[in-house]
PDB file of N, CA and C in Angstrom:
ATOM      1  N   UNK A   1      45.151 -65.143  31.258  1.00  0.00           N
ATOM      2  CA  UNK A   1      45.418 -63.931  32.006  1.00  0.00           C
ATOM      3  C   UNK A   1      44.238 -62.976  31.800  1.00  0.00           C
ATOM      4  N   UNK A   2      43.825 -62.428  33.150  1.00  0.00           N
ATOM      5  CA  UNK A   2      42.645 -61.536  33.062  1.00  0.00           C
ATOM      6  C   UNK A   2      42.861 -59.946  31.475  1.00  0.00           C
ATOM      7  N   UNK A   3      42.089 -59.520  31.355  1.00  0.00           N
ATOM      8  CA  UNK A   3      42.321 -58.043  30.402  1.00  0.00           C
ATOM      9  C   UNK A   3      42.220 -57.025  31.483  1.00  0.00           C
ATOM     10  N   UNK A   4      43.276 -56.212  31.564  1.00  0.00           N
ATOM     11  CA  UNK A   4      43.386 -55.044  32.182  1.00  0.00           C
ATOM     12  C   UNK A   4      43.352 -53.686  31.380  1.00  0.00           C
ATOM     13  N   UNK A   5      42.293 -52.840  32.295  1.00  0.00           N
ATOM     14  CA  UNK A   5      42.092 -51.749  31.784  1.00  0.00           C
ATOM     15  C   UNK A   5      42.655 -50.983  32.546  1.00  0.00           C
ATOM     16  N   UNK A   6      43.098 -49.649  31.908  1.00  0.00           N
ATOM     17  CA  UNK A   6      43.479 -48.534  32.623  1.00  0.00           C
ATOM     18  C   UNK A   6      41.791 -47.211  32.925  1.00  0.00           C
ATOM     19  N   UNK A   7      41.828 -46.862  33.750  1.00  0.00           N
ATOM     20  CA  UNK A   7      40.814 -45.917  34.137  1.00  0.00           C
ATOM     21  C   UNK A   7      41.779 -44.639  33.716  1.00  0.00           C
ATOM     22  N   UNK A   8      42.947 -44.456  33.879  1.00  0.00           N
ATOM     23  CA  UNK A   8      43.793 -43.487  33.792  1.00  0.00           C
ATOM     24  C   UNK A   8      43.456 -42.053  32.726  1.00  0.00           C
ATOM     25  N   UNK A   9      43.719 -40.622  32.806  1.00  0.00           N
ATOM     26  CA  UNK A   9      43.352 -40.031  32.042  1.00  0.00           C
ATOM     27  C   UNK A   9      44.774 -40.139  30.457  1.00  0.00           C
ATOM     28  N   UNK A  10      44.548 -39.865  29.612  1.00  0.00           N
ATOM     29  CA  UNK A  10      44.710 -39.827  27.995  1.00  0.00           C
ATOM     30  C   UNK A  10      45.386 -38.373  27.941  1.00  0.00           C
ATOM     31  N   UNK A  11      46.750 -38.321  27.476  1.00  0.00           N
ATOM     32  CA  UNK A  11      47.322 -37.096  27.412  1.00  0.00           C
ATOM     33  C   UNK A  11      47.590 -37.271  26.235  1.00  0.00           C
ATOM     34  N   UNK A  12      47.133 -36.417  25.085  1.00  0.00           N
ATOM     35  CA  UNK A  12      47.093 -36.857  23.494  1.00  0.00           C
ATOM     36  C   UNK A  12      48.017 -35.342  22.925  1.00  0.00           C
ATOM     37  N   UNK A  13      49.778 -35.768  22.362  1.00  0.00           N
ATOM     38  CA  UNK A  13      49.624 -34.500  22.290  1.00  0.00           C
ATOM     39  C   UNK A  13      50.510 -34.956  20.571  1.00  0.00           C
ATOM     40  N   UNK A  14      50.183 -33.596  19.861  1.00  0.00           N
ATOM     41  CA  UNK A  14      50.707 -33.748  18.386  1.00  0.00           C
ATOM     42  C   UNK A  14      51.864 -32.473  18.151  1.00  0.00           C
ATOM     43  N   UNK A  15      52.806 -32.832  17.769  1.00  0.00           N
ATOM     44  CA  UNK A  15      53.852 -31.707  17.273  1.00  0.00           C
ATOM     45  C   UNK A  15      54.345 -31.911  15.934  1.00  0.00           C
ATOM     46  N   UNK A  16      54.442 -30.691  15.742  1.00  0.00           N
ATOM     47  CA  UNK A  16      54.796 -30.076  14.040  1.00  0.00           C
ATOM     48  C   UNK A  16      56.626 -30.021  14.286  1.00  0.00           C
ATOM     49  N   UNK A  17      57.495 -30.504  13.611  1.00  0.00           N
ATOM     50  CA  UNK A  17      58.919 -30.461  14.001  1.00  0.00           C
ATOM     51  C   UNK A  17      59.616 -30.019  12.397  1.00  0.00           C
ATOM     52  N   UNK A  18      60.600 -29.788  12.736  1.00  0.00           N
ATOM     53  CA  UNK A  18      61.813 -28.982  11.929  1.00  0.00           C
ATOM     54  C   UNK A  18      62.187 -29.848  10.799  1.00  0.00           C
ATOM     55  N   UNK A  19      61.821 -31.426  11.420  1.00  0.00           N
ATOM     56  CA  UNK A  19      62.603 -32.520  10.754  1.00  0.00           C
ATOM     57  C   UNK A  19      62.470 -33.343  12.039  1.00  0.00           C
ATOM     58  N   UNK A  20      63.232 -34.809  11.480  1.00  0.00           N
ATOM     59  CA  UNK A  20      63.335 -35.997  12.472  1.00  0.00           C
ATOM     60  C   UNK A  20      64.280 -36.586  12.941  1.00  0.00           C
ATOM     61  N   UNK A  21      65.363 -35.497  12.814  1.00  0.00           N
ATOM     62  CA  UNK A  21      66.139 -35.718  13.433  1.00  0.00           C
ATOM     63  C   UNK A  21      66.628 -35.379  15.049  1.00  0.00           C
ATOM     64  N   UNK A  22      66.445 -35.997  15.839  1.00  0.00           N
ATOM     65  CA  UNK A  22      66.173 -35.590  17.241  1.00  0.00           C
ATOM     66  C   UNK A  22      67.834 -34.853  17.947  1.00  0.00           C
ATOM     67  N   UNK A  23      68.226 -34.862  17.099  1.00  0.00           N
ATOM     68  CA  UNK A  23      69.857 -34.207  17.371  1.00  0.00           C
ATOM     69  C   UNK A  23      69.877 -33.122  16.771  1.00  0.00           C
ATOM     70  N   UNK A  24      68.641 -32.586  16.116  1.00  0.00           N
ATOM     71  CA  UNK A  24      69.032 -30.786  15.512  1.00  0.00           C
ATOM     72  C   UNK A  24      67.752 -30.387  15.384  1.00  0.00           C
ATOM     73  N   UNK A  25      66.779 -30.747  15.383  1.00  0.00           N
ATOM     74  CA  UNK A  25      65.451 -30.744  14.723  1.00  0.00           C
ATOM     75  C   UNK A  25      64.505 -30.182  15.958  1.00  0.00           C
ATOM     76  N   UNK A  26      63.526 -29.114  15.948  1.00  0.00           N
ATOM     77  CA  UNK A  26      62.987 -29.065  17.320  1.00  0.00           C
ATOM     78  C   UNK A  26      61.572 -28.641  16.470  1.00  0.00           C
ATOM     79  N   UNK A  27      60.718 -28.606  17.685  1.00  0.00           N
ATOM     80  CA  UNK A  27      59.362 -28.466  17.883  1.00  0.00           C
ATOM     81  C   UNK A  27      59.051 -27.163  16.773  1.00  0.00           C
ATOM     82  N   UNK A  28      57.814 -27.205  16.642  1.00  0.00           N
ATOM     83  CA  UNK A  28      57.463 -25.644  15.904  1.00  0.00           C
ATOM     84  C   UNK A  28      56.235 -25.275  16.289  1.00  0.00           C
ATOM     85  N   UNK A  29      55.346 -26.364  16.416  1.00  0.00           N
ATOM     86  CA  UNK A  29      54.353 -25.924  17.072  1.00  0.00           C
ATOM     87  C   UNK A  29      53.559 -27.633  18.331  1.00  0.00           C
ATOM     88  N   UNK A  30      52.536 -27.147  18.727  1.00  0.00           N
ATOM     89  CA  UNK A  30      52.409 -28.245  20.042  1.00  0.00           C
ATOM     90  C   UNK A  30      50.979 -28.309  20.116  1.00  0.00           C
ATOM     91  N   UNK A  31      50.103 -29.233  20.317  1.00  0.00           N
ATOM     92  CA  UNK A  31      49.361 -29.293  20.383  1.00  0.00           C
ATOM     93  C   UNK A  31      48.457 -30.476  21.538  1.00  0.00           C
ATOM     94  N   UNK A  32      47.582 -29.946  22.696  1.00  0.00           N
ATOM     95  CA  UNK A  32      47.659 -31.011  23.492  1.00  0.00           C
ATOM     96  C   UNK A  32      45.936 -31.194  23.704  1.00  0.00           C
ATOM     97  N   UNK A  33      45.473 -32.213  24.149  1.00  0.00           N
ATOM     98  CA  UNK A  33      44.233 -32.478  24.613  1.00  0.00           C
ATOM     99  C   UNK A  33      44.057 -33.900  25.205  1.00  0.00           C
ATOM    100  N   UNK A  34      43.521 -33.680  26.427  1.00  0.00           N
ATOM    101  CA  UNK A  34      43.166 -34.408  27.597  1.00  0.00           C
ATOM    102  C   UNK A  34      42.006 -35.496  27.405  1.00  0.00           C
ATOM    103  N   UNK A  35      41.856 -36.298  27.668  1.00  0.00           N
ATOM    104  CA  UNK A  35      40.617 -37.170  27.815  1.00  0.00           C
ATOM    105  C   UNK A  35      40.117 -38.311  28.909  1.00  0.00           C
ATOM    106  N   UNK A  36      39.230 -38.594  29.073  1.00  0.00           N
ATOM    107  CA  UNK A  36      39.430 -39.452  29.948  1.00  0.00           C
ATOM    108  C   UNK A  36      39.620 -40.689  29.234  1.00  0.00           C
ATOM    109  N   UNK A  37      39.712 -42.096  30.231  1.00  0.00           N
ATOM    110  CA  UNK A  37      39.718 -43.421  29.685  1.00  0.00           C
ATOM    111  C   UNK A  37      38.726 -43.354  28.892  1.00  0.00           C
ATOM    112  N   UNK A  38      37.497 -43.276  28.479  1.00  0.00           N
ATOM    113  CA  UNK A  38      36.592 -43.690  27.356  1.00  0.00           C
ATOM    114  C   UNK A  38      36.332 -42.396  26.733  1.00  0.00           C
ATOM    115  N   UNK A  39      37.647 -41.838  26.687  1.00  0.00           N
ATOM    116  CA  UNK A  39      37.879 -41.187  25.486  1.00  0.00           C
ATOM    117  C   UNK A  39      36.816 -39.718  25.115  1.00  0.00           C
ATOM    118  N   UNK A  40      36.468 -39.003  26.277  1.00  0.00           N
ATOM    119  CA  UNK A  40      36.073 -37.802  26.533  1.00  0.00           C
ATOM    120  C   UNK A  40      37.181 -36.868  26.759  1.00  0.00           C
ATOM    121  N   UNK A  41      36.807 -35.520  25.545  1.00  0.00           N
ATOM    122  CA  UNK A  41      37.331 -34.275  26.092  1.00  0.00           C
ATOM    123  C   UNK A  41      37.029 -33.882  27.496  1.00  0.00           C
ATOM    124  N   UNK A  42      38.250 -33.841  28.448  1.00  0.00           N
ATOM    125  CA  UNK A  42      37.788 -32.548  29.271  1.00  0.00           C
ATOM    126  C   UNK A  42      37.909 -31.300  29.197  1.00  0.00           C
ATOM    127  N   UNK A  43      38.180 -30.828  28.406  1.00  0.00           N
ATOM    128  CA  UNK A  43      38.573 -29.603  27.790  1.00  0.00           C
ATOM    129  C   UNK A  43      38.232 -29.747  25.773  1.00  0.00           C
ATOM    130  N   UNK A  44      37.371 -28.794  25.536  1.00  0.00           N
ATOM    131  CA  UNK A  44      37.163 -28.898  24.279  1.00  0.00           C
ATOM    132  C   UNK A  44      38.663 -27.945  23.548  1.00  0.00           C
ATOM    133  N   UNK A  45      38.846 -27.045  24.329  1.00  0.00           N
ATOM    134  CA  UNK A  45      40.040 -25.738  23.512  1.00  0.00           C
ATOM    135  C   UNK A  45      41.171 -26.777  23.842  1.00  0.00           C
ATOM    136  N   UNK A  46      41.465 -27.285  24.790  1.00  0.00           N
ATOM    137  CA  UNK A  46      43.046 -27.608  24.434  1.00  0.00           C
ATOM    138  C   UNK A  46      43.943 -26.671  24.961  1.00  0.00           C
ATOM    139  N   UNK A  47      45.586 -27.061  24.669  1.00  0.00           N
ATOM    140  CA  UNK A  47      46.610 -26.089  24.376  1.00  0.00           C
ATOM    141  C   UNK A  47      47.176 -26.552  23.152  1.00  0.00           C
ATOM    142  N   UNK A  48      47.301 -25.339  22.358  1.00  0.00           N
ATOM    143  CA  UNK A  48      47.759 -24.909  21.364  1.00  0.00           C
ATOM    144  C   UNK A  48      49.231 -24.212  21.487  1.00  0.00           C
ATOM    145  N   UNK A  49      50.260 -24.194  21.041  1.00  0.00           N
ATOM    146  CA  UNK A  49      51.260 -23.166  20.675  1.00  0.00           C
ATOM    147  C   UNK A  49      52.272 -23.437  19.689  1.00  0.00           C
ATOM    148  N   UNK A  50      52.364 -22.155  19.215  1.00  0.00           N
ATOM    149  CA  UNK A  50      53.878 -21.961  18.411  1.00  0.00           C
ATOM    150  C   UNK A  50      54.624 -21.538  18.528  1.00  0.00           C
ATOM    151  N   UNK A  51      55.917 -22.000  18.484  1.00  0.00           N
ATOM    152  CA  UNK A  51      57.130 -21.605  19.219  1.00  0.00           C
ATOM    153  C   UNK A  51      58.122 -20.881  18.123  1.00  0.00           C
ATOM    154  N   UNK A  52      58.709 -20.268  18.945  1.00  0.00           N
ATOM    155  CA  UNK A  52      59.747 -18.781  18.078  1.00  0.00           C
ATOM    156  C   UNK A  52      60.886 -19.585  16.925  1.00  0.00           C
ATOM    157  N   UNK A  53      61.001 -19.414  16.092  1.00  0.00           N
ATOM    158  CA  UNK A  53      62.539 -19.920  15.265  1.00  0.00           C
ATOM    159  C   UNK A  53      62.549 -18.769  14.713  1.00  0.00           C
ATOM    160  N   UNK A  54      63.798 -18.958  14.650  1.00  0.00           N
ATOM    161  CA  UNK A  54      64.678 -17.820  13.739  1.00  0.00           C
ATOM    162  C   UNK A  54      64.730 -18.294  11.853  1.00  0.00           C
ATOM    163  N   UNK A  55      65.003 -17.218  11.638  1.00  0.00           N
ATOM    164  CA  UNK A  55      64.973 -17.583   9.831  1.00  0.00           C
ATOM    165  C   UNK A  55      66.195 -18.909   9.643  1.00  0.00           C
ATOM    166  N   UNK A  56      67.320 -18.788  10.503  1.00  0.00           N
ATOM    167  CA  UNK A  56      68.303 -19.440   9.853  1.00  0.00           C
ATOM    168  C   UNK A  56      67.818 -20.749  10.438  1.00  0.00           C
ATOM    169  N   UNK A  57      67.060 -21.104  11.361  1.00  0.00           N
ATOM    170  CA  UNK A  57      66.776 -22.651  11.919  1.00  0.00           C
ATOM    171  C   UNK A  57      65.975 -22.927  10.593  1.00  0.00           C
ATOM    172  N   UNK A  58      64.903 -21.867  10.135  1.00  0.00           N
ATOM    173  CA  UNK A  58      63.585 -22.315   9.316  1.00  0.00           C
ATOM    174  C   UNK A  58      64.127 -22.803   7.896  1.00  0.00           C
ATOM    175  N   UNK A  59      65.314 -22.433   7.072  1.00  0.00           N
ATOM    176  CA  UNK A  59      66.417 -22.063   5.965  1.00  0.00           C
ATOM    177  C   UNK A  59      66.700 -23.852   6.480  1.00  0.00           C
ATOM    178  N   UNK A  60      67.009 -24.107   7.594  1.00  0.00           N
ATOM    179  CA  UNK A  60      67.999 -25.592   7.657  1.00  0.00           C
ATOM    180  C   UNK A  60      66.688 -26.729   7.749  1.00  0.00           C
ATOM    181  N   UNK A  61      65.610 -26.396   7.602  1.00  0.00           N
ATOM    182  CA  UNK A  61      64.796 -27.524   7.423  1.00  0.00           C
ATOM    183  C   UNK A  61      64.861 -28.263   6.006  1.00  0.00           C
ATOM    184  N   UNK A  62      64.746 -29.396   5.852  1.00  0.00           N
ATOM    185  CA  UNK A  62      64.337 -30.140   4.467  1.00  0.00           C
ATOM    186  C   UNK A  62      63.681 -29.952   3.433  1.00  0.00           C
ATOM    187  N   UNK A  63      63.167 -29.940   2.146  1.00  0.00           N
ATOM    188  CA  UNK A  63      62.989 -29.297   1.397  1.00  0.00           C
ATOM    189  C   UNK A  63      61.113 -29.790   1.410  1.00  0.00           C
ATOM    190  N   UNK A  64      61.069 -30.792   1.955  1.00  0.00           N
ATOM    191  CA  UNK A  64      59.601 -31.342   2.393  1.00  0.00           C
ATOM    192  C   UNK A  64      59.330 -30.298   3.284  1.00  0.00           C
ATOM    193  N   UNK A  65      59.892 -30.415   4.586  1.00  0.00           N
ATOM    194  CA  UNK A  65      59.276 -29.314   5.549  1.00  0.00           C
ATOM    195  C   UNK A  65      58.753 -27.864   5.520  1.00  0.00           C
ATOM    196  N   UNK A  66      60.039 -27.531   4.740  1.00  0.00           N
ATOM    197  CA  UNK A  66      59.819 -26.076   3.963  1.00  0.00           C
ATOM    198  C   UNK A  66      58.886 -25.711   3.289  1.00  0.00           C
ATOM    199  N   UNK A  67      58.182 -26.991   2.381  1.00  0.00           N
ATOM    200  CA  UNK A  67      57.215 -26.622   1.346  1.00  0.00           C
ATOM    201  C   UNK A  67      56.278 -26.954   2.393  1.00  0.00           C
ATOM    202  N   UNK A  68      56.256 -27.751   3.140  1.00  0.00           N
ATOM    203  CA  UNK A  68      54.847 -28.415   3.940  1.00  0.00           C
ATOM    204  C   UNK A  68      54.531 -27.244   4.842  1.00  0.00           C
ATOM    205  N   UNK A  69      55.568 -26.915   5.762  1.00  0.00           N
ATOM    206  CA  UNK A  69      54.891 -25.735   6.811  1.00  0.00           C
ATOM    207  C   UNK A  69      55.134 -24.337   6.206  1.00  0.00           C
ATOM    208  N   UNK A  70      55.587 -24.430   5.172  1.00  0.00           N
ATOM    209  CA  UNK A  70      55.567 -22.931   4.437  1.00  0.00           C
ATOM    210  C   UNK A  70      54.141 -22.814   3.480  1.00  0.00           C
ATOM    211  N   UNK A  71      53.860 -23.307   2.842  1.00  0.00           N
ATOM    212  CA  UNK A  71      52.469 -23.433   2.735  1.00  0.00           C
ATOM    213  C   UNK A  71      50.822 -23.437   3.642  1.00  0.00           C
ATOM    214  N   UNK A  72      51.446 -24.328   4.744  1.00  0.00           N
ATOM    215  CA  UNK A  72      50.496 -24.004   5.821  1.00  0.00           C
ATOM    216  C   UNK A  72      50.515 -22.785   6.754  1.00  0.00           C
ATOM    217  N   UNK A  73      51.188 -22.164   6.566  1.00  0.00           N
ATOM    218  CA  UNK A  73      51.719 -20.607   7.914  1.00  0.00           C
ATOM    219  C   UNK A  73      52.150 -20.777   8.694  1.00  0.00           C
ATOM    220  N   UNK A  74      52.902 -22.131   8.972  1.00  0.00           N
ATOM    221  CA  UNK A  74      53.419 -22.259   9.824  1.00  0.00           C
ATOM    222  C   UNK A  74      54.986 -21.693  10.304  1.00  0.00           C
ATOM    223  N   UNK A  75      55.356 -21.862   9.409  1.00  0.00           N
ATOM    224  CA  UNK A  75      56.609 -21.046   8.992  1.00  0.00           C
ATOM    225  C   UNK A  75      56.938 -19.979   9.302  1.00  0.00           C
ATOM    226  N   UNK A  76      55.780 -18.874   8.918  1.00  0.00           N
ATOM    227  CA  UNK A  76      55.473 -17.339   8.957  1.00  0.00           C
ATOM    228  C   UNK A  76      55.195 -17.174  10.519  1.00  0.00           C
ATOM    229  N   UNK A  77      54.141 -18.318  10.727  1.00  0.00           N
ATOM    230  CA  UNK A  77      54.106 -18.099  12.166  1.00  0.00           C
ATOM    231  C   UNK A  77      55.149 -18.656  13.175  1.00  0.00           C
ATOM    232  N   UNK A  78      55.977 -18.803  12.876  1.00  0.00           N
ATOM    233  CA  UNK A  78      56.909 -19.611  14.125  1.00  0.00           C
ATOM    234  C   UNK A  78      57.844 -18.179  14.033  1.00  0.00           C
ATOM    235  N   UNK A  79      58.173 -17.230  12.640  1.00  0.00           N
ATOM    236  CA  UNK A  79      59.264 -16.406  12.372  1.00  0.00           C
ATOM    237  C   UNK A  79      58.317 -15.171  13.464  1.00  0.00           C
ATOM    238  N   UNK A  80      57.555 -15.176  13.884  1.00  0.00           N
ATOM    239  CA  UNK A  80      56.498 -13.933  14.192  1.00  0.00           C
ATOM    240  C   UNK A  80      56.124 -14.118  15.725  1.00  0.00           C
ATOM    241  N   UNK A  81      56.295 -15.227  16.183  1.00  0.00           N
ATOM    242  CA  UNK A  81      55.744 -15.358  17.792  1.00  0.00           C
ATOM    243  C   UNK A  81      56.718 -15.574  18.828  1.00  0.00           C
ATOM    244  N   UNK A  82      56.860 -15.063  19.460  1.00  0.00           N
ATOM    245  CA  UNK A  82      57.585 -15.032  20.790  1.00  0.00           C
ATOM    246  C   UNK A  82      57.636 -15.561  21.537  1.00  0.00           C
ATOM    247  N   UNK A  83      57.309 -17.061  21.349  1.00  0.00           N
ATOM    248  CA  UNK A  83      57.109 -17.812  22.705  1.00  0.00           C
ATOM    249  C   UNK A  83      58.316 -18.794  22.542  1.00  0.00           C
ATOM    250  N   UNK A  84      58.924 -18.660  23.356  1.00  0.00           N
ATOM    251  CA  UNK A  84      60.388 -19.786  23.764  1.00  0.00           C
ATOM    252  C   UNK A  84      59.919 -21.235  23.744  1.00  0.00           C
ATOM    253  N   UNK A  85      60.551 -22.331  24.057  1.00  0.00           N
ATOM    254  CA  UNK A  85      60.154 -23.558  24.164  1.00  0.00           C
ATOM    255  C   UNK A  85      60.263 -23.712  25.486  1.00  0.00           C
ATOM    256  N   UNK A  86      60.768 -22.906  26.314  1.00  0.00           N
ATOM    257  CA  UNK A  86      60.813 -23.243  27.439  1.00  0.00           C
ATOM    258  C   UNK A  86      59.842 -22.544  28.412  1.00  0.00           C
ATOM    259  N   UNK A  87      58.813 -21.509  27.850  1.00  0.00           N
ATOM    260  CA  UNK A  87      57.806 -20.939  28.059  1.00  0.00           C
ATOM    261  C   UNK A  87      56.840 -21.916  27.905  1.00  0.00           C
ATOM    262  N   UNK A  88      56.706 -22.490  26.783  1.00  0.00           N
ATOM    263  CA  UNK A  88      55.868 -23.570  26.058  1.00  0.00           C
ATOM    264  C   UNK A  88      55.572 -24.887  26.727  1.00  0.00           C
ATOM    265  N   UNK A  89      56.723 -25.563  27.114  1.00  0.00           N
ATOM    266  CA  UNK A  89      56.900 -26.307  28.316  1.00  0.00           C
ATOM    267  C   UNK A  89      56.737 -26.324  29.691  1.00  0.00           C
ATOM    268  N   UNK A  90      56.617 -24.794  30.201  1.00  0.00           N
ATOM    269  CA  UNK A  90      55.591 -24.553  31.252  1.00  0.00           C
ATOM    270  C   UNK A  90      54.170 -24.733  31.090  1.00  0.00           C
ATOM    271  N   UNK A  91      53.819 -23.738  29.803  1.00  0.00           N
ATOM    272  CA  UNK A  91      52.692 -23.669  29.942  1.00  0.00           C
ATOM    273  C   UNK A  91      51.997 -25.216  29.870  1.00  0.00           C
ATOM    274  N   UNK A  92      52.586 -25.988  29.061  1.00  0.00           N
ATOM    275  CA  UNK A  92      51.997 -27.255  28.851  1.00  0.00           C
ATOM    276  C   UNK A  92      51.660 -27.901  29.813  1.00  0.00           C
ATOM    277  N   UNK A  93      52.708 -28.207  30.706  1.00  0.00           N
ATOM    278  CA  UNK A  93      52.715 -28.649  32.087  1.00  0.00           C
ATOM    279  C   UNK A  93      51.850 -28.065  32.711  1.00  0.00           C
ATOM    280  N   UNK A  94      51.639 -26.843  33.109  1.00  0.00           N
ATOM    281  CA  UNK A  94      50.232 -26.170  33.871  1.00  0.00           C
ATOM    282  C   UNK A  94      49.014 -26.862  33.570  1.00  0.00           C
ATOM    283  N   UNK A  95      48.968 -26.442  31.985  1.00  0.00           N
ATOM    284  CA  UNK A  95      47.369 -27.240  31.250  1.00  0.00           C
ATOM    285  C   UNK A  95      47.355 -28.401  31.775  1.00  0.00           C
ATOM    286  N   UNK A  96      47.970 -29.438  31.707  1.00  0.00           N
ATOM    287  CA  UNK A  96      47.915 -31.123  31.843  1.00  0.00           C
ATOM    288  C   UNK A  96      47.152 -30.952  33.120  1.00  0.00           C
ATOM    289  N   UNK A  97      48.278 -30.226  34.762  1.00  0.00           N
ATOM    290  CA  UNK A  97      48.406 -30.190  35.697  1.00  0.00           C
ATOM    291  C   UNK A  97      46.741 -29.838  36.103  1.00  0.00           C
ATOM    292  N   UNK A  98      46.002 -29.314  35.810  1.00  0.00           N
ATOM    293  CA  UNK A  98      45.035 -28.436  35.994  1.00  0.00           C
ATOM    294  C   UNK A  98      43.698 -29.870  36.068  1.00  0.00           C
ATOM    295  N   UNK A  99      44.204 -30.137  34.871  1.00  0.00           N
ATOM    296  CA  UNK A  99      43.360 -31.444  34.642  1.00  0.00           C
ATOM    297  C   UNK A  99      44.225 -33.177  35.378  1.00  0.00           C
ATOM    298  N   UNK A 100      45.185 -32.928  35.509  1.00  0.00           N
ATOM    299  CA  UNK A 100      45.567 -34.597  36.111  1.00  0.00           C
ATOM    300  C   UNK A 100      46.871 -33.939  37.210  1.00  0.00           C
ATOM    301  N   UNK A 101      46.361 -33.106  38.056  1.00  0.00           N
ATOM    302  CA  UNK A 101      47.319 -32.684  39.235  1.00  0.00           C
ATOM    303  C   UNK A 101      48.690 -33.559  40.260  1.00  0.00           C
ATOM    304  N   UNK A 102      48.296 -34.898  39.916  1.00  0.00           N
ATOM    305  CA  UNK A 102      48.884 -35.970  40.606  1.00  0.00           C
ATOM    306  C   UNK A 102      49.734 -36.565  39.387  1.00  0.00           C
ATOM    307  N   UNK A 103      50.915 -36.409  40.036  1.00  0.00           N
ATOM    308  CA  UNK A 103      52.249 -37.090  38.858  1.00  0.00           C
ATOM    309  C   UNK A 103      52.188 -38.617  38.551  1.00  0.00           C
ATOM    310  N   UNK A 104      52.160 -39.062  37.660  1.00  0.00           N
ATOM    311  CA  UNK A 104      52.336 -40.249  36.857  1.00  0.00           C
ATOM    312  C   UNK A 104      50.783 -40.641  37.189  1.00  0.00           C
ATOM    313  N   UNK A 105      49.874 -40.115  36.615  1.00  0.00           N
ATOM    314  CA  UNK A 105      48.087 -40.675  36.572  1.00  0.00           C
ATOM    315  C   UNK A 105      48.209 -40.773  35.123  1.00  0.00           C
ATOM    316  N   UNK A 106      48.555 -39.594  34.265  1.00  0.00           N
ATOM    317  CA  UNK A 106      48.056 -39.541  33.027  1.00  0.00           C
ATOM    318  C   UNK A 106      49.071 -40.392  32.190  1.00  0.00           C
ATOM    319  N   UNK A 107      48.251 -41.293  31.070  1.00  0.00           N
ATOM    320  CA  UNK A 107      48.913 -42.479  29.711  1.00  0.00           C
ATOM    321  C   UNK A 107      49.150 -40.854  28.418  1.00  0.00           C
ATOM    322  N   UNK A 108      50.589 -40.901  28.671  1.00  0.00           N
ATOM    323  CA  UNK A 108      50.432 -40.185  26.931  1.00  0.00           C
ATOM    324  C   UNK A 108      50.004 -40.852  25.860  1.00  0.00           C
ATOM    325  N   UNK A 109      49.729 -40.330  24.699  1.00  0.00           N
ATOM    326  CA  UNK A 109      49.007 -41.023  23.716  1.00  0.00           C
ATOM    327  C   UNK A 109      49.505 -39.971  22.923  1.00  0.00           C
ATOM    328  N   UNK A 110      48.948 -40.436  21.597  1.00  0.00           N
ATOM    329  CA  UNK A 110      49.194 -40.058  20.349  1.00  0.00           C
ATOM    330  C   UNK A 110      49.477 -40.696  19.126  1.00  0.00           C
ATOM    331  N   UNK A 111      49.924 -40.340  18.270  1.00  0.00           N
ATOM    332  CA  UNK A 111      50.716 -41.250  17.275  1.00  0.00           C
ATOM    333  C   UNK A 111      52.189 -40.608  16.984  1.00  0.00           C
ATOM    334  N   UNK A 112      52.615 -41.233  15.957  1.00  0.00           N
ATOM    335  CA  UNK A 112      54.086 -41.339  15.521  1.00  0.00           C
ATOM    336  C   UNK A 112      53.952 -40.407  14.581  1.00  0.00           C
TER     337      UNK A 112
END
């Protein structure tokens, strides 16, 4: 069987979460960047964001998480910014859109 390549653009995105549990656990912060198939930025900045929690979501994280994004500012910063997830999820969508305007072009990527 021949090797098939995709030409397709690379939607690479990384998130910081509450925990792993996908039934209580949400986003905290988001992080996205575009590339093409051989693996060029089209965009060097990216989108970046951190999304709003309240003290009592930040209190129900794990005792790993707590020390991990409380140490990094992440914590401080999620208790301090105003951006909804559903703000966040626009904006994301815009960024992608800007760069791969046509629905189902772009391969997400990332890791686990």
């Amino acid at each position: 069987m021949p090797e098939s390549r995709s030409n397709a653009p690379l939607v690479w995105i990384d998130c910081e979460m509450t925990g792993l549990d996908l039934s209580k656990d949400t986003i905290m912060s988001l992080a996205c960047f575009i590339t093409d198939a051989q693996l060029n930025l089209l965009d060097e900045t990216g989108y970046e964001c951190v999304l709003q929690h309240s003290q009592e979501q930040l209190n129900a994280m794990g005792e790993w998480c707590q020390n991990h994004h409380g140490a990094s500012g992440l914590t401080q910063a999620c208790l301090n910014c105003t951006t909804t997830a559903e703000t966040a999820a626009t904006e994301l969508l815009e960024y992608i859109q800007k760069f791969i305007p046509d629905r189902k072009q772009g391969l997400l990527a990332g890791n686990t």
